CSV table of C-alpha atoms in Angstrom, one decimal:
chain,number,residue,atom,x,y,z
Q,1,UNK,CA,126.2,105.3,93.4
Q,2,UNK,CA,123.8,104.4,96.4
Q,3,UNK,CA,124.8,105.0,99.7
Q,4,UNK,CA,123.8,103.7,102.9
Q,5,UNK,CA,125.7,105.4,105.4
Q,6,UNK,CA,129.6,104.7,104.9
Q,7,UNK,CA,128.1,101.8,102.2
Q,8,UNK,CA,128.7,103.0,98.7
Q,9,UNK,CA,127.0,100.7,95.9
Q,10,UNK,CA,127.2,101.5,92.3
Q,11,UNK,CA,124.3,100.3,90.8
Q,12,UNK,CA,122.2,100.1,87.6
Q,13,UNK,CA,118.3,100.0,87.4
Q,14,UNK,CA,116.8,99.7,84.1
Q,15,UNK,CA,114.2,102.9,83.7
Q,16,UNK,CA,112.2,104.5,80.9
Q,17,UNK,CA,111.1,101.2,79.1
Q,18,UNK,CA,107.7,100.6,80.9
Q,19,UNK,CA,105.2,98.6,79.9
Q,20,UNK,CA,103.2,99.3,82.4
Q,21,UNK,CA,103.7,102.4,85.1
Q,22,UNK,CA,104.8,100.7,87.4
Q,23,UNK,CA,106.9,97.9,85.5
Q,24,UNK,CA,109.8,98.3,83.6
Q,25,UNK,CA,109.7,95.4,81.6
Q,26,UNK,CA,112.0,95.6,78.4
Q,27,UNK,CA,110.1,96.6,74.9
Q,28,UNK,CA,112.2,94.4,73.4
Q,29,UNK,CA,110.5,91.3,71.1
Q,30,UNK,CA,111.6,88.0,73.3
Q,31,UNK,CA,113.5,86.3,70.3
Q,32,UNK,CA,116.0,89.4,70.3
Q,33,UNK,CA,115.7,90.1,74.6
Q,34,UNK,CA,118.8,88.1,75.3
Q,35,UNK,CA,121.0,90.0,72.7
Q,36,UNK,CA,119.5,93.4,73.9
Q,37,UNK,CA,120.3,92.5,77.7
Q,38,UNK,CA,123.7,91.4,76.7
Q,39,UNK,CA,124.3,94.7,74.3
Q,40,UNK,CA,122.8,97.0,77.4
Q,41,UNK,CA,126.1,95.4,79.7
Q,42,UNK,CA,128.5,96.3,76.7
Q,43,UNK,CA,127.3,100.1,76.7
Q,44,UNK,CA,128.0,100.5,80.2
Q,45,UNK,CA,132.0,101.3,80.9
Q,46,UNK,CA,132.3,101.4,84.0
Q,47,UNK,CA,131.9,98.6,86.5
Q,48,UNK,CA,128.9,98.6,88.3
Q,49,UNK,CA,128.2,95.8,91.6
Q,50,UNK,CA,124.7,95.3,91.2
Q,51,UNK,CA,122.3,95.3,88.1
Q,52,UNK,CA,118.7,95.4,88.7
Q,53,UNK,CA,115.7,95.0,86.2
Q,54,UNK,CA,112.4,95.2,87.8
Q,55,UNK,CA,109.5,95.0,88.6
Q,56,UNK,CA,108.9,93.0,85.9
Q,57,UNK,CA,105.8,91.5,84.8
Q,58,UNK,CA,107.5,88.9,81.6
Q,59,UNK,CA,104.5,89.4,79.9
Q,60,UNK,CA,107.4,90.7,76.9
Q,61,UNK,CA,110.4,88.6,78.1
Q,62,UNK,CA,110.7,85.8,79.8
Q,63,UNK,CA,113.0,85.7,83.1
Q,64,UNK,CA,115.2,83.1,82.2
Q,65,UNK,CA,116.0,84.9,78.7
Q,66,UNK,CA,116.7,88.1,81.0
Q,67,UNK,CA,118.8,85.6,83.1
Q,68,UNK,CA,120.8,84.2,80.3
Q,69,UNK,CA,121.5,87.5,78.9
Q,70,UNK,CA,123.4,89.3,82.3
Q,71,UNK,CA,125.1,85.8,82.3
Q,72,UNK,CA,126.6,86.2,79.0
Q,73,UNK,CA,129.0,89.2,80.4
Q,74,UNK,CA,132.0,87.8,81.9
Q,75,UNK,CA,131.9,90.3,84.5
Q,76,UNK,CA,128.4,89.2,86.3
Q,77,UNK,CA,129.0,86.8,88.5
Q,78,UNK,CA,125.4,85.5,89.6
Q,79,UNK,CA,121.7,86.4,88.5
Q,80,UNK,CA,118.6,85.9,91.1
Q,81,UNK,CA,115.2,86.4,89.4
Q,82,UNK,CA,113.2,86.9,92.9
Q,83,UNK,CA,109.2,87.0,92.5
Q,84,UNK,CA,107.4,90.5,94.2
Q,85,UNK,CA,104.6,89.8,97.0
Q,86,UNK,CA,102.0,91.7,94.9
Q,87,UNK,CA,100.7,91.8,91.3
Q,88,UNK,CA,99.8,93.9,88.6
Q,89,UNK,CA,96.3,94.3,88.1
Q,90,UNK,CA,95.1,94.9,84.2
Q,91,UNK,CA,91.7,95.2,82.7
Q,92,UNK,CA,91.6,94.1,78.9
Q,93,UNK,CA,89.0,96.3,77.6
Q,94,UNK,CA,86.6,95.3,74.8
Q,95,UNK,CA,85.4,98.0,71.9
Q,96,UNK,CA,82.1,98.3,74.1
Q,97,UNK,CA,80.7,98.4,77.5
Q,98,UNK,CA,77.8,96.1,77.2
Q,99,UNK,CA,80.5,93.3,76.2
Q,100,UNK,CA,82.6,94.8,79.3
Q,101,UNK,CA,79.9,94.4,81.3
Q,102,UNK,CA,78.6,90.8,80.0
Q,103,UNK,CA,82.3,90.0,81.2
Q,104,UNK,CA,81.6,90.9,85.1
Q,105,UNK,CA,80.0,88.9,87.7
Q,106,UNK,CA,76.2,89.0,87.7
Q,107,UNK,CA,76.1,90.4,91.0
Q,108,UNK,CA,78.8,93.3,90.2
Q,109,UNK,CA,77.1,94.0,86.9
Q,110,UNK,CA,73.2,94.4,88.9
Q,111,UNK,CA,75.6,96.8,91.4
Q,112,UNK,CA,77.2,99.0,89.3
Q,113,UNK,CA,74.1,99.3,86.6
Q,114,UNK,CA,71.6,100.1,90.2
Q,115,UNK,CA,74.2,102.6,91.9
Q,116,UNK,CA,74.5,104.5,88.7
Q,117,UNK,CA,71.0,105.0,87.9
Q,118,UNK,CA,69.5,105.6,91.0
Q,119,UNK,CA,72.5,108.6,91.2
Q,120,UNK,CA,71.4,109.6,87.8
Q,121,UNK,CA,68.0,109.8,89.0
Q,122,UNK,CA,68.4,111.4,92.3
Q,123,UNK,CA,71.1,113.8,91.6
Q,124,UNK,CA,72.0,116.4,88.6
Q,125,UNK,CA,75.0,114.6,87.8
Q,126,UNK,CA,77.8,115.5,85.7
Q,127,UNK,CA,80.6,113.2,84.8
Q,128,UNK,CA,83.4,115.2,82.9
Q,129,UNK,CA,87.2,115.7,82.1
Q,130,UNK,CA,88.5,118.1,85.3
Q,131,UNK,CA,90.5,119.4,82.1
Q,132,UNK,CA,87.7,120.6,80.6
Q,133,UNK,CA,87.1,124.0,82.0
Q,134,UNK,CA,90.5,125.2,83.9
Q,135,UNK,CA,94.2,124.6,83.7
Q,136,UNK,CA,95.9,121.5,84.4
Q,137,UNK,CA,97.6,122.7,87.4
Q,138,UNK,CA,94.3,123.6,89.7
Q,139,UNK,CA,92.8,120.9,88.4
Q,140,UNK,CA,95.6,119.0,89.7
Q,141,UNK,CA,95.3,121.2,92.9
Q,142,UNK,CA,91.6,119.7,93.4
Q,143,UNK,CA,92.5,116.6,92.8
Q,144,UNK,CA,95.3,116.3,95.4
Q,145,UNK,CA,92.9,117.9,97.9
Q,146,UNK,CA,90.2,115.7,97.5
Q,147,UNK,CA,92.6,112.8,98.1
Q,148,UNK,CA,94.5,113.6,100.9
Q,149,UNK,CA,90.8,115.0,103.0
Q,150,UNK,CA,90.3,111.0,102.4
Q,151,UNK,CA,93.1,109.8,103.7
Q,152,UNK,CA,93.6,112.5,106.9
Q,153,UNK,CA,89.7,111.5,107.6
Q,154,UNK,CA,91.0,107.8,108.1
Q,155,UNK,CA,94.1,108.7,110.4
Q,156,UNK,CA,96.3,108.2,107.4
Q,157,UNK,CA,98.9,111.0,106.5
Q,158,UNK,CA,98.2,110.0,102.3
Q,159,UNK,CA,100.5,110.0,99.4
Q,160,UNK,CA,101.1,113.4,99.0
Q,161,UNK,CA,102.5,113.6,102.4
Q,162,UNK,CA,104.1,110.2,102.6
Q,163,UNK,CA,106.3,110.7,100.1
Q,164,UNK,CA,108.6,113.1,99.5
Q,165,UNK,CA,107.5,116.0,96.9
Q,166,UNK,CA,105.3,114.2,95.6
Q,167,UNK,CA,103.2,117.1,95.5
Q,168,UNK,CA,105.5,118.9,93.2
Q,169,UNK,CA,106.2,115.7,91.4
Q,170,UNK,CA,102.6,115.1,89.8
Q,171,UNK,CA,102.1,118.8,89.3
Q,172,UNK,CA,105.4,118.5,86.9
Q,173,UNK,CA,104.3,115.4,85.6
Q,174,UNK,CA,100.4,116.4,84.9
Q,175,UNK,CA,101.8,119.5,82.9
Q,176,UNK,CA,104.4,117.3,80.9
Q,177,UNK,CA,101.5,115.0,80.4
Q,178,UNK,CA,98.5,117.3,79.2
Q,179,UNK,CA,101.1,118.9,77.0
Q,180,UNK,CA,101.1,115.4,75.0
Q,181,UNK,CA,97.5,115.2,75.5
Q,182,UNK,CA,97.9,111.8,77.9
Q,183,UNK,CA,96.2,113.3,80.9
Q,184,UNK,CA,93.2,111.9,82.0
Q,185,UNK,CA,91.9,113.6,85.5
Q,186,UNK,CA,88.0,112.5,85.8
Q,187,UNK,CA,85.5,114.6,88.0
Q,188,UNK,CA,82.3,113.4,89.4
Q,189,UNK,CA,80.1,116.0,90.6
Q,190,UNK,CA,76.1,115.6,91.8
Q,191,UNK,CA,74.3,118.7,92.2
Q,192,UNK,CA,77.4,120.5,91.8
Q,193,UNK,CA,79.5,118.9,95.1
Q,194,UNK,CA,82.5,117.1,93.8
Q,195,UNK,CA,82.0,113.2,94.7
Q,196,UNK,CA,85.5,111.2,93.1
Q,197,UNK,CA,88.0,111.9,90.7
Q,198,UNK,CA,90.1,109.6,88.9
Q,199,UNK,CA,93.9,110.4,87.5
Q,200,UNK,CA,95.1,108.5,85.0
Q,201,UNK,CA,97.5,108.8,81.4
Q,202,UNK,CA,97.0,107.7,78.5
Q,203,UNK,CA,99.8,105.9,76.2
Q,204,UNK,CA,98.9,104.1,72.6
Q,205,UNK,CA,96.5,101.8,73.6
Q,206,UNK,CA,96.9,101.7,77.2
Q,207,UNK,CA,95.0,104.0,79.9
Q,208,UNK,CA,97.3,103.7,82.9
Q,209,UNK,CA,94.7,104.4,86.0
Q,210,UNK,CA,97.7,106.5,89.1
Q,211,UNK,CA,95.1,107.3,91.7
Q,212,UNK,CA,91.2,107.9,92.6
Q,213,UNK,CA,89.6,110.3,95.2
Q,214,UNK,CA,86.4,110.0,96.6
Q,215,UNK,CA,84.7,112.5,99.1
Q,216,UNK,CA,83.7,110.5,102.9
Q,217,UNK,CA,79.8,112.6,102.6
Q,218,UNK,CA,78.0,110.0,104.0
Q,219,UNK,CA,75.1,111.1,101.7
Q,220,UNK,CA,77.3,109.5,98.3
Q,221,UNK,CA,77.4,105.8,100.6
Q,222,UNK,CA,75.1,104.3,98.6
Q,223,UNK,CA,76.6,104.4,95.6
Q,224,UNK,CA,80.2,103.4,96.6
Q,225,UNK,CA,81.9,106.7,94.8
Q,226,UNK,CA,85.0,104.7,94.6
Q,227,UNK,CA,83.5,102.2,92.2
Q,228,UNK,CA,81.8,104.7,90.3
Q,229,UNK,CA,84.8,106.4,89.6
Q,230,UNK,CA,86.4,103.5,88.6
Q,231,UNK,CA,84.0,102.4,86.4
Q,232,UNK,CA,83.7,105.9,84.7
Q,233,UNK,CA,87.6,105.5,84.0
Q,234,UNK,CA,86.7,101.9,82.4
Q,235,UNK,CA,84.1,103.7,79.9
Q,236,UNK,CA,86.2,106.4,79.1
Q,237,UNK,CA,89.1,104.0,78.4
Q,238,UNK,CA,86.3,102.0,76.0
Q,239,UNK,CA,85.0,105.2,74.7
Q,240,UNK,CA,89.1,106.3,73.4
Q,241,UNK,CA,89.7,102.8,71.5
Q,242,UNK,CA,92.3,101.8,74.8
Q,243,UNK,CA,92.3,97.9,74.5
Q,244,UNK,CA,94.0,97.6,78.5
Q,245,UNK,CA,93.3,99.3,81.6
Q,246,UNK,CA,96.7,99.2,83.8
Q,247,UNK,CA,95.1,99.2,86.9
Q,248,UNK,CA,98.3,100.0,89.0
Q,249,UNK,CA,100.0,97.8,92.0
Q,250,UNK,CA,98.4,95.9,94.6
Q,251,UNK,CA,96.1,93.1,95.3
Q,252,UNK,CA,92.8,95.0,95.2
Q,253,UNK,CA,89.3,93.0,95.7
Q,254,UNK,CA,87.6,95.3,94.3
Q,255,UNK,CA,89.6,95.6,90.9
Q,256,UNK,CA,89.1,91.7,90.6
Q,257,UNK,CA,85.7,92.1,90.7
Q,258,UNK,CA,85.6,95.1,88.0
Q,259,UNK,CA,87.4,92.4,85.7
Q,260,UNK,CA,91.0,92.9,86.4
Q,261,UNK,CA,93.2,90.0,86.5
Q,262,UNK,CA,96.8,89.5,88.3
Q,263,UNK,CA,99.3,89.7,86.2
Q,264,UNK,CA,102.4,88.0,88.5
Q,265,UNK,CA,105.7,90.4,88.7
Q,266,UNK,CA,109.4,89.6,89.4
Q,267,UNK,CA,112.7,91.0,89.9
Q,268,UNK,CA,116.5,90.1,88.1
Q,269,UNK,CA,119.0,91.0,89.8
Q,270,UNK,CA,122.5,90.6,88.5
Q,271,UNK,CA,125.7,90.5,91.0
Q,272,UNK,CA,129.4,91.8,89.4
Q,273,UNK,CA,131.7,88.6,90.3
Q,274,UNK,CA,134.3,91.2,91.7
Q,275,UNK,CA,134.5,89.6,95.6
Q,276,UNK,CA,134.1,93.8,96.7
Q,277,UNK,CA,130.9,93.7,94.3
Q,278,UNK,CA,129.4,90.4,96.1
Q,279,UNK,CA,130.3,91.6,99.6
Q,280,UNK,CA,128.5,95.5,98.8
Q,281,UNK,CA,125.4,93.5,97.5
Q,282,UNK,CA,125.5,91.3,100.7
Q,283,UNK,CA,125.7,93.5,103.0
Q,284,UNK,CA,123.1,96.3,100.6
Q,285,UNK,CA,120.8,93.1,101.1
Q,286,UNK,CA,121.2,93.2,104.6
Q,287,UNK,CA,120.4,97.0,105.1
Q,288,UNK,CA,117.4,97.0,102.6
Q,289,UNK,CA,115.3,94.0,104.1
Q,290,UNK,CA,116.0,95.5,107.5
Q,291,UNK,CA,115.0,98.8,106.1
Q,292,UNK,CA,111.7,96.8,105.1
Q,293,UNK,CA,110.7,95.1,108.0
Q,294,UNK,CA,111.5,97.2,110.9
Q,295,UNK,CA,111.4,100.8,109.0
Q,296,UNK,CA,108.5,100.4,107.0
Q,297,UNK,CA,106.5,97.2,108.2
Q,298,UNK,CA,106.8,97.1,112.1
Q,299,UNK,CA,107.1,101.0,112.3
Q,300,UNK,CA,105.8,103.0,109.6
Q,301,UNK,CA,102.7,100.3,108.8
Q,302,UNK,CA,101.9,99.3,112.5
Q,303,UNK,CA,103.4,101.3,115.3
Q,304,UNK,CA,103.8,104.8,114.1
Q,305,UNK,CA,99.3,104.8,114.1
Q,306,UNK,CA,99.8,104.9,117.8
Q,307,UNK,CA,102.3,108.3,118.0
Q,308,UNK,CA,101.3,109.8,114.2
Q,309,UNK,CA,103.3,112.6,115.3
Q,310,UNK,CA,106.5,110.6,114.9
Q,311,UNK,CA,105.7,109.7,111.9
Q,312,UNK,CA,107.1,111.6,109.4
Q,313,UNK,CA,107.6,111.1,105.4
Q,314,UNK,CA,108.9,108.0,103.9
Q,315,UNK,CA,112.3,108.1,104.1
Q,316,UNK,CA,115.1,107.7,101.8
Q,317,UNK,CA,116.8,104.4,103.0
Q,318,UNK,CA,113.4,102.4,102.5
Q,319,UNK,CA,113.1,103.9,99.3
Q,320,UNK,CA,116.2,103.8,97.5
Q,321,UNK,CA,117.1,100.3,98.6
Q,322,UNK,CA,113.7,98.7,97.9
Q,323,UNK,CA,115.6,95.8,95.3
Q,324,UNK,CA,115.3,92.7,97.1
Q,325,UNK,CA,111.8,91.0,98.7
Q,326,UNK,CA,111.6,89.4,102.2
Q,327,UNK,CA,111.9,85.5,101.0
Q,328,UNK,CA,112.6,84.0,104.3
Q,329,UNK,CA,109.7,82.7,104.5
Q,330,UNK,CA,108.1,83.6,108.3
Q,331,UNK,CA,109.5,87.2,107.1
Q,332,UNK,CA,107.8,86.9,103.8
Q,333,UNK,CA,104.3,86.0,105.3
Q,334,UNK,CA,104.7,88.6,107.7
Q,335,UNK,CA,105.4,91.0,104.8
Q,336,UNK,CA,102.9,89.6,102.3
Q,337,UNK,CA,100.0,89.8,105.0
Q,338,UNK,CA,101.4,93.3,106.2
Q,339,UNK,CA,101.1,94.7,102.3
Q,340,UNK,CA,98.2,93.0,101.5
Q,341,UNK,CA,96.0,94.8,104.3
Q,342,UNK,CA,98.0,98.0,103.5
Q,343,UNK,CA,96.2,97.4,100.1
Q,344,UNK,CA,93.0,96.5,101.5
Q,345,UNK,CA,92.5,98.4,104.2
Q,346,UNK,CA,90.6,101.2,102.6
Q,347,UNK,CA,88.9,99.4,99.8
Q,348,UNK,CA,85.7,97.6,102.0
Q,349,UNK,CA,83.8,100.5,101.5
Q,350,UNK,CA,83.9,100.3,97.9
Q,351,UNK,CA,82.4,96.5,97.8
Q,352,UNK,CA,78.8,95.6,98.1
């Protein structure tokens, strides 16, 4: 059950079928998605008001099949499919880098074949798997230190602080995932001073890129560590036999121009026809997109820069009710521009 308050929805999210990390799209061949929607509904006893499958990106199922089969249970009384502000951006990898490469703008292809040798030949560089010579867990340690000296530098209080244990969270999850030899944690030193790091997993043929780290020493600027990193993640990917890049969330620029393309993502959302069920999810509705644009869009993205010691972690009620987007529309271009320069805000420096 969520609860908001004296609010108490029961509520199912699909979970554990990701195609990509962030997506949860059904693994589930699209001639049989219907009958697997429809089977999931029959499994669950006990009512539930609200069923939620998202994000999705329908590269696997189509949203009208997904539709059709919540409709099929008498007990669901309407389905929305409602389309996310932001895309997934994916790389589809060649089997070499020169073909990679051939794929990239001219201009992006003369920038990242300059920055890297000029590094080569000005530094003793060493581009290696963090893994390689210490445990998992202070290589994770590094990591998370390099990233949040970024973000602090920029005023920003950075993931590991934003979000509740998070901290804890990728330790546990780094450990589980170097066990299974899927972690991928990437360190860029010249002349021995760590410049970025890259942390990604590794399923089948997928490298799943999480998060990159670069160091603010004015003396990497010219080579844009960022990109570098990125780009060192793209050969290693190549180097593995991956055949796609998941390059996470957002509407990034500079992942466009490293060949990534936007792969559009939705949400289904399925209502219980009980008239309690319909008048939870209204009023759930409410709470969330209030939770959205006042808690996290006109305070925690815009005011809160001017008294950062309010601030604070993200906090539950934007997180747990985050099912529904802003589609009024002057709300939705309010929250599209407000996410879209929370994406890009921090990525100039990375593009020539």
């Amino acid at each position: 059950a969520l609860r908001v308050g004296p609010l108490s929805v029961r509520v199912v999210r699909l979970v554990g079928a990701d195609h990509m990390t962030t997506t949860c799209d059904p693994l589930v061949h699209p001639e049989y998605a219907e009958r697997a929607v429809s089977d999931l509904l029959t499994v669950l006893h006990d009512p539930r008001d609200l069923i939620e499958l998202g994000r999705l990106s329908l590269e696997s199922c189509p949203s009208e099949v997904l539709r059709h089969g919540l409709l099929t249970s008498p007990a669901v009384g309407s389905v929305t499919v409602y389309d996310d502000p932001l895309p997934q951006m994916v790389v589809d990898l060649p089997s070499d880098v020169d073909t990679y490469l051939a794929r990239l703008s001219r201009r992006e292809r003369h920038n990242i074949r300059k920055e890297n040798r000029r590094l080569n030949r000005e530094h003793l560089v060493v581009r290696a798997d963090a893994l390689t010579d210490r445990d998992h867990y202070s290589a994770m340690d590094e990591f998370i230190e390099l990233h949040q000296r970024e973000w602090v530098a920029k005023g920003r209080r950075g993931h590991f602080a934003e979000w509740h244990d998070a901290r804890a969270f990728h330790h546990a999850f780094a450990s589980v995932s170097a066990g299974a030899s899927r972690l991928r944690l990437r360190a860029i030193r010249a002349d021995g001073h760590l410049m970025a790091m890259s942390y990604a997993v590794r399923f089948g043929c997928r490298m799943h890129y999480l998060y990159s780290a670069r160091s603010l020493d004015p003396r990497w600027h010219f080579c844009f560590p960022g990109r570098i990193a990125a780009y060192d993640l793209i050969r290693t990917a190549i180097a593995e036999g991956a055949t796609l890049l998941d390059f996470g969330l957002g509407d990034y620029e500079y992942k466009a121009k490293l060949g990534a393309r936007r792969v559009p993502l939705h949400h289904v959302l399925g209502v219980r026809a009980a008239l309690a069920s319909r008048a939870r999810g209204a009023v759930l509705r409410g709470l969330a997109l209030s939770h959205d644009l006042v808690g996290y869009h006109l305070w925690y993205l815009n005011l809160s820069r001017y008294v950062p010691a309010w601030r604070g972690s993200l906090y539950d009620g934007w997180i747990h009710t985050r099912m529904w987007p802003n589609d009024a529309p002057a709300l939705k271009r309010l929250v599209c521009r407000s996410r879209r320069r929370e994406t890009n805000r921090d990525e100039i420096d990375d593009e020539s």
